[in-house]
Short mmCIF file of C-alpha atoms and ligand atoms in Angstrom, two decimals:
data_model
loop_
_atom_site.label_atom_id
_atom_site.label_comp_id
_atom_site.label_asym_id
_atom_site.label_seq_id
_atom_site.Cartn_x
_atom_site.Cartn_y
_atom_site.Cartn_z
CA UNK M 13 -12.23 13.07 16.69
CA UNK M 14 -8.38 14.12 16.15
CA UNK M 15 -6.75 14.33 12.67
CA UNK M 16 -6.00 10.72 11.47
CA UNK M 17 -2.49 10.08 10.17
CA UNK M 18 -2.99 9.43 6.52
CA UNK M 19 -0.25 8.22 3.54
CA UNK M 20 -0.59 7.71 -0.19
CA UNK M 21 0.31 4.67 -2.34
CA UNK M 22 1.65 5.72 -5.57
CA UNK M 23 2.58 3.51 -8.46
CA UNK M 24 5.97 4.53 -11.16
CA UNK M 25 5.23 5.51 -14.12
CA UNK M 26 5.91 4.00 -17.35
CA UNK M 27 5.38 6.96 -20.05
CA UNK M 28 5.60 10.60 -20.20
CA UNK M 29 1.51 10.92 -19.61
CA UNK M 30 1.87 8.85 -16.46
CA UNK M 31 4.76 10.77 -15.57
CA UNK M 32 2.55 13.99 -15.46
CA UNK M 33 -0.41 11.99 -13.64
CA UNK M 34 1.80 10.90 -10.99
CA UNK M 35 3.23 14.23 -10.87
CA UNK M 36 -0.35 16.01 -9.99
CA UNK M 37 -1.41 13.40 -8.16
CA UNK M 38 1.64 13.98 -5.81
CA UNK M 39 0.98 17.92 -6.22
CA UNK M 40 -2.48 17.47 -5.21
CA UNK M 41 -1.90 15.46 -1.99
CA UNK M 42 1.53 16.74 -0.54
CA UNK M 43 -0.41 19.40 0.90
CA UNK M 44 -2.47 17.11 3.55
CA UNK M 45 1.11 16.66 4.94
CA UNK M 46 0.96 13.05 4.61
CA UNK M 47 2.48 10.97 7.04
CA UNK M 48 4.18 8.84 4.46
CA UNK M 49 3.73 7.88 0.88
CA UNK M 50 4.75 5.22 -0.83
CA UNK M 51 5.86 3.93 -4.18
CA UNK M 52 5.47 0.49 -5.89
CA UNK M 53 7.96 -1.82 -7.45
CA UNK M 54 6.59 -3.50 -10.18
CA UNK M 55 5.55 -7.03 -10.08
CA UNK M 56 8.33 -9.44 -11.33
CA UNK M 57 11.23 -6.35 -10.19
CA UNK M 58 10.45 -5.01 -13.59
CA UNK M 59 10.28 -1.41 -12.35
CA UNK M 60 13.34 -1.13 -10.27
CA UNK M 61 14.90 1.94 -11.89
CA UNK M 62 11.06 3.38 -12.03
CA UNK M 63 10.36 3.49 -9.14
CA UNK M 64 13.70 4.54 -7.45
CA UNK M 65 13.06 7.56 -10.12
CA UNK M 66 10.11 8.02 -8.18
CA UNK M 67 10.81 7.63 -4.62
CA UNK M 68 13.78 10.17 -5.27
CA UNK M 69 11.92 12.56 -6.99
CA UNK M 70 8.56 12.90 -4.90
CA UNK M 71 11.38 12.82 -1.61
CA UNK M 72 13.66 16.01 -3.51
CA UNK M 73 10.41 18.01 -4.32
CA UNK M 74 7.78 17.62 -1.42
CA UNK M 75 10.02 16.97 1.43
CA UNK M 76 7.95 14.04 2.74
CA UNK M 77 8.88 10.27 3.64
CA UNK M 78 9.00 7.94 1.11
CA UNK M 79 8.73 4.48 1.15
CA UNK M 80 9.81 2.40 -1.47
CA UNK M 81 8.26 -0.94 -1.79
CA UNK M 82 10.74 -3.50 -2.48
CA UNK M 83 9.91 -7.67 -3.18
CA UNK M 84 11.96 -10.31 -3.20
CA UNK M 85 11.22 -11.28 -7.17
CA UNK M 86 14.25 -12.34 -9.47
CA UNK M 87 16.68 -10.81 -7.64
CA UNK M 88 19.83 -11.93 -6.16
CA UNK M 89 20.70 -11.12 -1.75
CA UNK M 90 23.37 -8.69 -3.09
CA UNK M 91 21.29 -7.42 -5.83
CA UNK M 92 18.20 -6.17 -3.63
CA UNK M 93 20.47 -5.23 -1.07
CA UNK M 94 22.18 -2.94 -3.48
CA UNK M 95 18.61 -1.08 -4.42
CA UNK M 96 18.49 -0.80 -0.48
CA UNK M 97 21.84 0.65 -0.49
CA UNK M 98 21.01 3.36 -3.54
CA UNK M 99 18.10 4.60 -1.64
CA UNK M 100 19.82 5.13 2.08
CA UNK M 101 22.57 6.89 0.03
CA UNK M 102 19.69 8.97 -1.80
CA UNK M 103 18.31 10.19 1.56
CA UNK M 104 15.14 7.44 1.85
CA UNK M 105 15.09 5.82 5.05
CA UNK M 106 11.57 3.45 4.48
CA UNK M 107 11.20 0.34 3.21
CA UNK M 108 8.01 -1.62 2.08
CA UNK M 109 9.74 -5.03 2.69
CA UNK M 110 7.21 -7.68 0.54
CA UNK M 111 7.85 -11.40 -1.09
CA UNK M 112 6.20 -10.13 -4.54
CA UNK M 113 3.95 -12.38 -6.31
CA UNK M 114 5.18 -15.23 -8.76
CA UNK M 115 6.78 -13.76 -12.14
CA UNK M 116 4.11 -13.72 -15.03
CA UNK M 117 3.50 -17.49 -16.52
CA UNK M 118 4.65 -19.03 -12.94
CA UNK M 119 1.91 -20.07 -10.51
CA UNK M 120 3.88 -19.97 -7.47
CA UNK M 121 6.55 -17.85 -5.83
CA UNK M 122 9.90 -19.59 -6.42
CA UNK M 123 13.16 -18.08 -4.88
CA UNK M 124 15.89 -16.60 -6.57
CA UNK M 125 18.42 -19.40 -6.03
CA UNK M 126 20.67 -16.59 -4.59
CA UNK M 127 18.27 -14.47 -3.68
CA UNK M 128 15.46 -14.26 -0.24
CA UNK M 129 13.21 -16.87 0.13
CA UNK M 130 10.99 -15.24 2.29
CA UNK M 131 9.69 -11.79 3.61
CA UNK M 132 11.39 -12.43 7.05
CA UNK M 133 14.82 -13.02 5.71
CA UNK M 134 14.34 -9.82 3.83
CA UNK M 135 13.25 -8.21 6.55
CA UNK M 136 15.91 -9.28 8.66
CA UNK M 137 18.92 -7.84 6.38
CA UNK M 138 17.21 -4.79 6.07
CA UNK M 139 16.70 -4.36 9.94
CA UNK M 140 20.38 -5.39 10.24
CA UNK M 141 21.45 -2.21 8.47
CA UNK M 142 19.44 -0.44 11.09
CA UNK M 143 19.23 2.70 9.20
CA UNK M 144 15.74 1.78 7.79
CA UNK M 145 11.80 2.05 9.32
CA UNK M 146 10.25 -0.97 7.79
CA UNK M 147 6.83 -1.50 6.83
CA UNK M 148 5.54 -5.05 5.62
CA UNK M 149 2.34 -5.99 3.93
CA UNK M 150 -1.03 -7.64 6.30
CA UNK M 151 -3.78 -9.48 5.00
CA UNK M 152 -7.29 -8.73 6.93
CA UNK M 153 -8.87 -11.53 4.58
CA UNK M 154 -6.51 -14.73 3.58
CA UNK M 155 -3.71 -14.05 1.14
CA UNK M 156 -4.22 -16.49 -1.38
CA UNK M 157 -1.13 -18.79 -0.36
CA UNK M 158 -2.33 -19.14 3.13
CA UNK M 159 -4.09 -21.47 4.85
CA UNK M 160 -6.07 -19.25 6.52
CA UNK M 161 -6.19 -15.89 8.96
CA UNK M 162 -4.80 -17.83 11.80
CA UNK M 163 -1.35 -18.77 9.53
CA UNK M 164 -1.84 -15.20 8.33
CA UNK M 165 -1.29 -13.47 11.79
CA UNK M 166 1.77 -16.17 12.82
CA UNK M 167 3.57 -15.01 9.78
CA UNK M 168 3.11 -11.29 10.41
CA UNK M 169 4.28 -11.82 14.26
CA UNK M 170 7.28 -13.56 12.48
CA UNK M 171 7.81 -10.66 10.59
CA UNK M 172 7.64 -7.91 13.30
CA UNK M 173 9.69 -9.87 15.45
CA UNK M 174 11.75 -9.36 12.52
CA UNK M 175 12.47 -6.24 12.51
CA UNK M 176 8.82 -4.84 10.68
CA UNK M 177 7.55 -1.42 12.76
CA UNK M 178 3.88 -1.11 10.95
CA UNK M 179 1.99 -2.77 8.38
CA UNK M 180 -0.16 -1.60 5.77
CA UNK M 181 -3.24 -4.23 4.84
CA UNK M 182 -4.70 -5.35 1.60
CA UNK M 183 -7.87 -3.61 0.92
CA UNK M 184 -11.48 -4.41 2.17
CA UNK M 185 -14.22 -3.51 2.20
CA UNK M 186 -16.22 -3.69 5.60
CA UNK M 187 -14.64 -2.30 9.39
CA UNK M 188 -15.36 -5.60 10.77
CA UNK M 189 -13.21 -7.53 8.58
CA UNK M 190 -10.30 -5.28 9.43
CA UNK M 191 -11.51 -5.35 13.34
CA UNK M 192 -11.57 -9.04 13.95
CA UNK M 193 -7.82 -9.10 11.77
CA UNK M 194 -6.79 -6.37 14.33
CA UNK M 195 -7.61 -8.19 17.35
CA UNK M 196 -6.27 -11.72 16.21
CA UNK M 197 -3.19 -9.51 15.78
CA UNK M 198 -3.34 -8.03 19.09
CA UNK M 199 -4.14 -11.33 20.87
CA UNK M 200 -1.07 -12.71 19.09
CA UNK M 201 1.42 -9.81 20.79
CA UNK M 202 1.98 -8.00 17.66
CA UNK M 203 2.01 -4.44 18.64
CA UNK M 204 3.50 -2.85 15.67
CA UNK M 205 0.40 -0.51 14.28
CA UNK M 206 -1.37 -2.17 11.79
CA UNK M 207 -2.72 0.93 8.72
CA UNK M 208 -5.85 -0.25 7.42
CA UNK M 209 -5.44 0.18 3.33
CA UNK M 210 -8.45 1.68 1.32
CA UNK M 211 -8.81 1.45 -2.16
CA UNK M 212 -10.65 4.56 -3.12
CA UNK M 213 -13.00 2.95 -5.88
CA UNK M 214 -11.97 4.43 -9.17
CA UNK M 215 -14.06 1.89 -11.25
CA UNK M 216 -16.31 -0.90 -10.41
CA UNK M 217 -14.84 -3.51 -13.02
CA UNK M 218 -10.97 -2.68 -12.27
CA UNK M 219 -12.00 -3.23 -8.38
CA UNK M 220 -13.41 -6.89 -8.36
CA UNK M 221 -10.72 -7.62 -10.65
CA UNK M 222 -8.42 -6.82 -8.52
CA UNK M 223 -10.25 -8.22 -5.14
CA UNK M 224 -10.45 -10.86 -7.32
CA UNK M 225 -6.66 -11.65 -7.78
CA UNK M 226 -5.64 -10.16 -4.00
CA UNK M 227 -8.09 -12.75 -2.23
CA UNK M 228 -10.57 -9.65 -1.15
CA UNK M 229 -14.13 -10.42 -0.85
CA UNK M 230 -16.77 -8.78 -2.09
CA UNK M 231 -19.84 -8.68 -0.22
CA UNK M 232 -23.25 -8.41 -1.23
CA UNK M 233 -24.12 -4.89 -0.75
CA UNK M 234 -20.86 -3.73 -2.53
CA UNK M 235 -21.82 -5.90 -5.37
CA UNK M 236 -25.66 -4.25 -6.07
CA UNK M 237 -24.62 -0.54 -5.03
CA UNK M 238 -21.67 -0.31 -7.14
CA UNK M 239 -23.13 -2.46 -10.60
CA UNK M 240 -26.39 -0.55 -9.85
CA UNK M 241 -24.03 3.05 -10.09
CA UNK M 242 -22.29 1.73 -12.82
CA UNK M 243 -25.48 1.26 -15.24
CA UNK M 244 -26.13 4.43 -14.33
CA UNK M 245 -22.93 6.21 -15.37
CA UNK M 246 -19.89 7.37 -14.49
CA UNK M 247 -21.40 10.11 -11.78
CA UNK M 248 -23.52 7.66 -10.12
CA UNK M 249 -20.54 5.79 -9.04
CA UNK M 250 -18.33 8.29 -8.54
CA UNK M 251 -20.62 9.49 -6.39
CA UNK M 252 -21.17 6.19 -4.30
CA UNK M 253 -17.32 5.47 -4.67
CA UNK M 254 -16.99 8.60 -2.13
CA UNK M 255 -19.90 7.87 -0.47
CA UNK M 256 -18.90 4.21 0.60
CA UNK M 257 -15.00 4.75 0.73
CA UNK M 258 -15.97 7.80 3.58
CA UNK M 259 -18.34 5.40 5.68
CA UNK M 260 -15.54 2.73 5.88
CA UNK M 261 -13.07 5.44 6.76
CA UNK M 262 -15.61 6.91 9.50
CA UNK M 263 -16.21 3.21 10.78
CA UNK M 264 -12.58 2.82 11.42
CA UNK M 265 -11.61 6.09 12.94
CA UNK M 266 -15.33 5.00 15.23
CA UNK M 267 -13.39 1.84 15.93
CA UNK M 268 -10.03 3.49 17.31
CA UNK M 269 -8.17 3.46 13.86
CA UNK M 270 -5.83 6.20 13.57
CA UNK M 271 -4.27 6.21 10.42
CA UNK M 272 -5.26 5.65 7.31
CA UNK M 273 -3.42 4.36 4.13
CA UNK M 274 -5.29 5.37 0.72
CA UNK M 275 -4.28 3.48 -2.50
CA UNK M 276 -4.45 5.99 -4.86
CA UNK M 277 -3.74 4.41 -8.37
CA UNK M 278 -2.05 7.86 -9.47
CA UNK M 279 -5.46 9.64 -9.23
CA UNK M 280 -6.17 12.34 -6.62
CA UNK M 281 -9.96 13.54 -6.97
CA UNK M 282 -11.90 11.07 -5.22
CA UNK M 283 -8.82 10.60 -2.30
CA UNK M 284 -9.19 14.53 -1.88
CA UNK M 285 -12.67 14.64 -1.54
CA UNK M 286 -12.98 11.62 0.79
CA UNK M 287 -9.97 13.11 3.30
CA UNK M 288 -11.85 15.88 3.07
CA UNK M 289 -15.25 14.89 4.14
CA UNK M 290 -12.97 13.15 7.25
CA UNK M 291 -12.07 17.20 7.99
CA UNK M 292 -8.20 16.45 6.95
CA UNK M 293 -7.73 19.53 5.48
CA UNK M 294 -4.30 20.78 3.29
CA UNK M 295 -2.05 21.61 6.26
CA UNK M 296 1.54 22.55 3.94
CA UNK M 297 1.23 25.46 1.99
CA UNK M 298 3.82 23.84 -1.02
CA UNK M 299 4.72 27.43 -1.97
CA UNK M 300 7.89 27.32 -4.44
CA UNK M 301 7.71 23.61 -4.66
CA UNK M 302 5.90 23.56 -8.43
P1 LIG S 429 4.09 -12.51 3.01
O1 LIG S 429 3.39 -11.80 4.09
O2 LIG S 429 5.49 -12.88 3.26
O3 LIG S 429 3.31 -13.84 2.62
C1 LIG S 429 1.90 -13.82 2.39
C2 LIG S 429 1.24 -14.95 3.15
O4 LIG S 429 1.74 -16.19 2.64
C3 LIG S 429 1.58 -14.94 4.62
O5 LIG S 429 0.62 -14.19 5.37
C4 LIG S 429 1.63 -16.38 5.01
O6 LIG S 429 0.35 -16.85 5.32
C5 LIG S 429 2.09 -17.05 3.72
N1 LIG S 429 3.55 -17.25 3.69
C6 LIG S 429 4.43 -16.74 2.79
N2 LIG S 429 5.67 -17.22 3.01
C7 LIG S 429 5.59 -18.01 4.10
C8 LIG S 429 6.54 -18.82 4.81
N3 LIG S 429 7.83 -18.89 4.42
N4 LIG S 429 6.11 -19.52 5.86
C9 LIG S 429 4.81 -19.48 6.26
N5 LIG S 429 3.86 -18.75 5.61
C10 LIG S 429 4.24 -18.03 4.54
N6 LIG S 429 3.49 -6.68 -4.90
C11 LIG S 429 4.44 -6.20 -5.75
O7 LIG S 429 4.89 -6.95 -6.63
N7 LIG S 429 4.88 -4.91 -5.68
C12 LIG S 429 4.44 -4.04 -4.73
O8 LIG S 429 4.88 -2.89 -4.69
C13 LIG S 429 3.45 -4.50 -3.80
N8 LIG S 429 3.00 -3.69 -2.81
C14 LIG S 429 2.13 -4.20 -1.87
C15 LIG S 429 1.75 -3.38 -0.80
C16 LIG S 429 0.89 -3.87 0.18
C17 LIG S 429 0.50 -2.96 1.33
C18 LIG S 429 0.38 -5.20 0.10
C19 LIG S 429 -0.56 -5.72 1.15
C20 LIG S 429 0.76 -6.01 -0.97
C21 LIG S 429 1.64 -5.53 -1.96
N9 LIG S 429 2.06 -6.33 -3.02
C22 LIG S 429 3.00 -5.86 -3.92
C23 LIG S 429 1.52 -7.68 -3.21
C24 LIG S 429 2.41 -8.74 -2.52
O9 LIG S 429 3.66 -8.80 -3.15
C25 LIG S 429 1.69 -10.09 -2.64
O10 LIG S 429 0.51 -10.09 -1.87
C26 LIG S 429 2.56 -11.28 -2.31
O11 LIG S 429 1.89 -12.47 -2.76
C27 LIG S 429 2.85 -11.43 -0.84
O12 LIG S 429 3.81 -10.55 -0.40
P2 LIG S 429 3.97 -10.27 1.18
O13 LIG S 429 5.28 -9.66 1.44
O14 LIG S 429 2.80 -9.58 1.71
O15 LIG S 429 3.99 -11.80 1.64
#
């Protein structure tokens, strides 16, 4: 089986102790000579100087791609395209082009009266610039606001024809769910590459909170292995975290996946040791770069 391509998701840090964590996280991983890695804008727009901080930074020291994830959120057109604009001048040439969730204390998305209503109309100015590779956000299982996979898939052909060159999905937890959203996509003519995203399990309770709020199900198994583990301590489930989050990864690359996105949450142990029972080894020796 040949290397994968894998990337990182990284999140900006808000204090001087995340700062470091995101900094050794990013240490730790450059060497596997990512593909890409990406960076988070926080929900609402409320970490727009954050993360451009942390795009530019991790893209000055490590040399790699960088994608900044950008929404739609309480923003103006002119206003997001002006983050766009700071980070072609500062060298970063990929977007994460997303809607963004609804602003804390609002159920729904509402648009910016000046600003993009949609994905595709962000998508679209960004494309327009064509300086930028954008990547978009899939959903293997339905996003919450759809009405189902089939709506799903229509909207992410909308937003390749767009101007979108990959997308990165939500995380799951079983190949098939990711197979049969791969093949509605392929019957649908989207042929951008569609990265599966894995969520490295870093704690049972934080996980079905968050599958929870993203629309991910939980199945059985997953539910009596990992609460199981996590009576048993934190080793038990750190070891079944690696354990699971490598027999996914091997069912995909079984299944013709070739790249891999890993959702890191600023913490590089259990990422390490899971691209490293997949045999992707450190390829960059970082050298000076400390
Ligand atoms: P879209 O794909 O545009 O919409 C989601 C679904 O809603 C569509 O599949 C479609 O079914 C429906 N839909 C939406 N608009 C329309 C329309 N006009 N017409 C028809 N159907 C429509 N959030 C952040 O705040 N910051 C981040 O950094 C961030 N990073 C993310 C990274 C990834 C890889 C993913 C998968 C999600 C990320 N999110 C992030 C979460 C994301 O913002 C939410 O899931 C949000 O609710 C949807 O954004 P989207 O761009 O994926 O939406």
């Amino acid at each position: 089986m040949s290397r994968p391509q894998i990337s990182f998701e990284f999140f900006p840090p808000k204090t001087l102790d995340a700062s470091f964590r995101l900094w050794e996280t990013a240490r730790a991983l450059a060497p596997l000579a990512p593909d890409f890695v990406s960076v988070t804008y926080g929900a609402g727009g409320t970490t727009r100087k954050l993360t451009h901080e942390a795009v530019t930074t991790i893209h000055r020291h490590y040399g790699i791609p960088v994608a900044a994830h950008l929404t739609c959120v309480e923003a103006t057109r002119a206003e997001t395209m002006e983050i766009v604009q700071a980070y072609a001048d500062a060298g970063i040439r990929e977007i994460v082009a997303l809607r963004g969730d609804a602003p804390k204390g609002q159920d729904r998305f509402t648009p910016h009266p000046e600003g993009f209503s949609n994905t595709v109309e962000l998508i679209e100015a960004i494309a327009a610039r064509g300086d930028m590779t954008i990547r978009v956000g899939a959903y293997p299982e339905p996003h919450p606001d759809s009405s189902g996979t089939d709506a799903d898939v229509a909207w992410l052909k909308r937003k390749v024809d767009a101007g979108a060159t990959s997308a990165i999905t939500q995380f799951f937890f079983d190949a098939d769910t990711f197979f049969r959203f791969r093949d509605k996509c392929a019957a649908a003519g989207i042929d951008a590459p569609i990265i599966p995203g894995i969520l490295p399990i870093q704690g049972w309770a934080g996980a079905k909170r968050f599958a929870a709020t993203c629309g991910t199900s939980v199945p059985a198994w997953a539910e009596e292995a990992f609460s199981k583990a996590a009576a048993q301590g934190p080793a038990a489930e750190r070891a079944l975290s690696e354990q699971a989050c490598v027999k996914l990864c091997r069912d995909l690359l079984d299944g013709g996946v070739d790249r891999l996105h890993f959702y890191t949450l600023n913490r590089p142990d259990l990422t390490l040791a899971v691209c490293g029972a997949l045999g992707v080894e450190p390829l960059r020796d970082l050298g000076a770069v400390a």
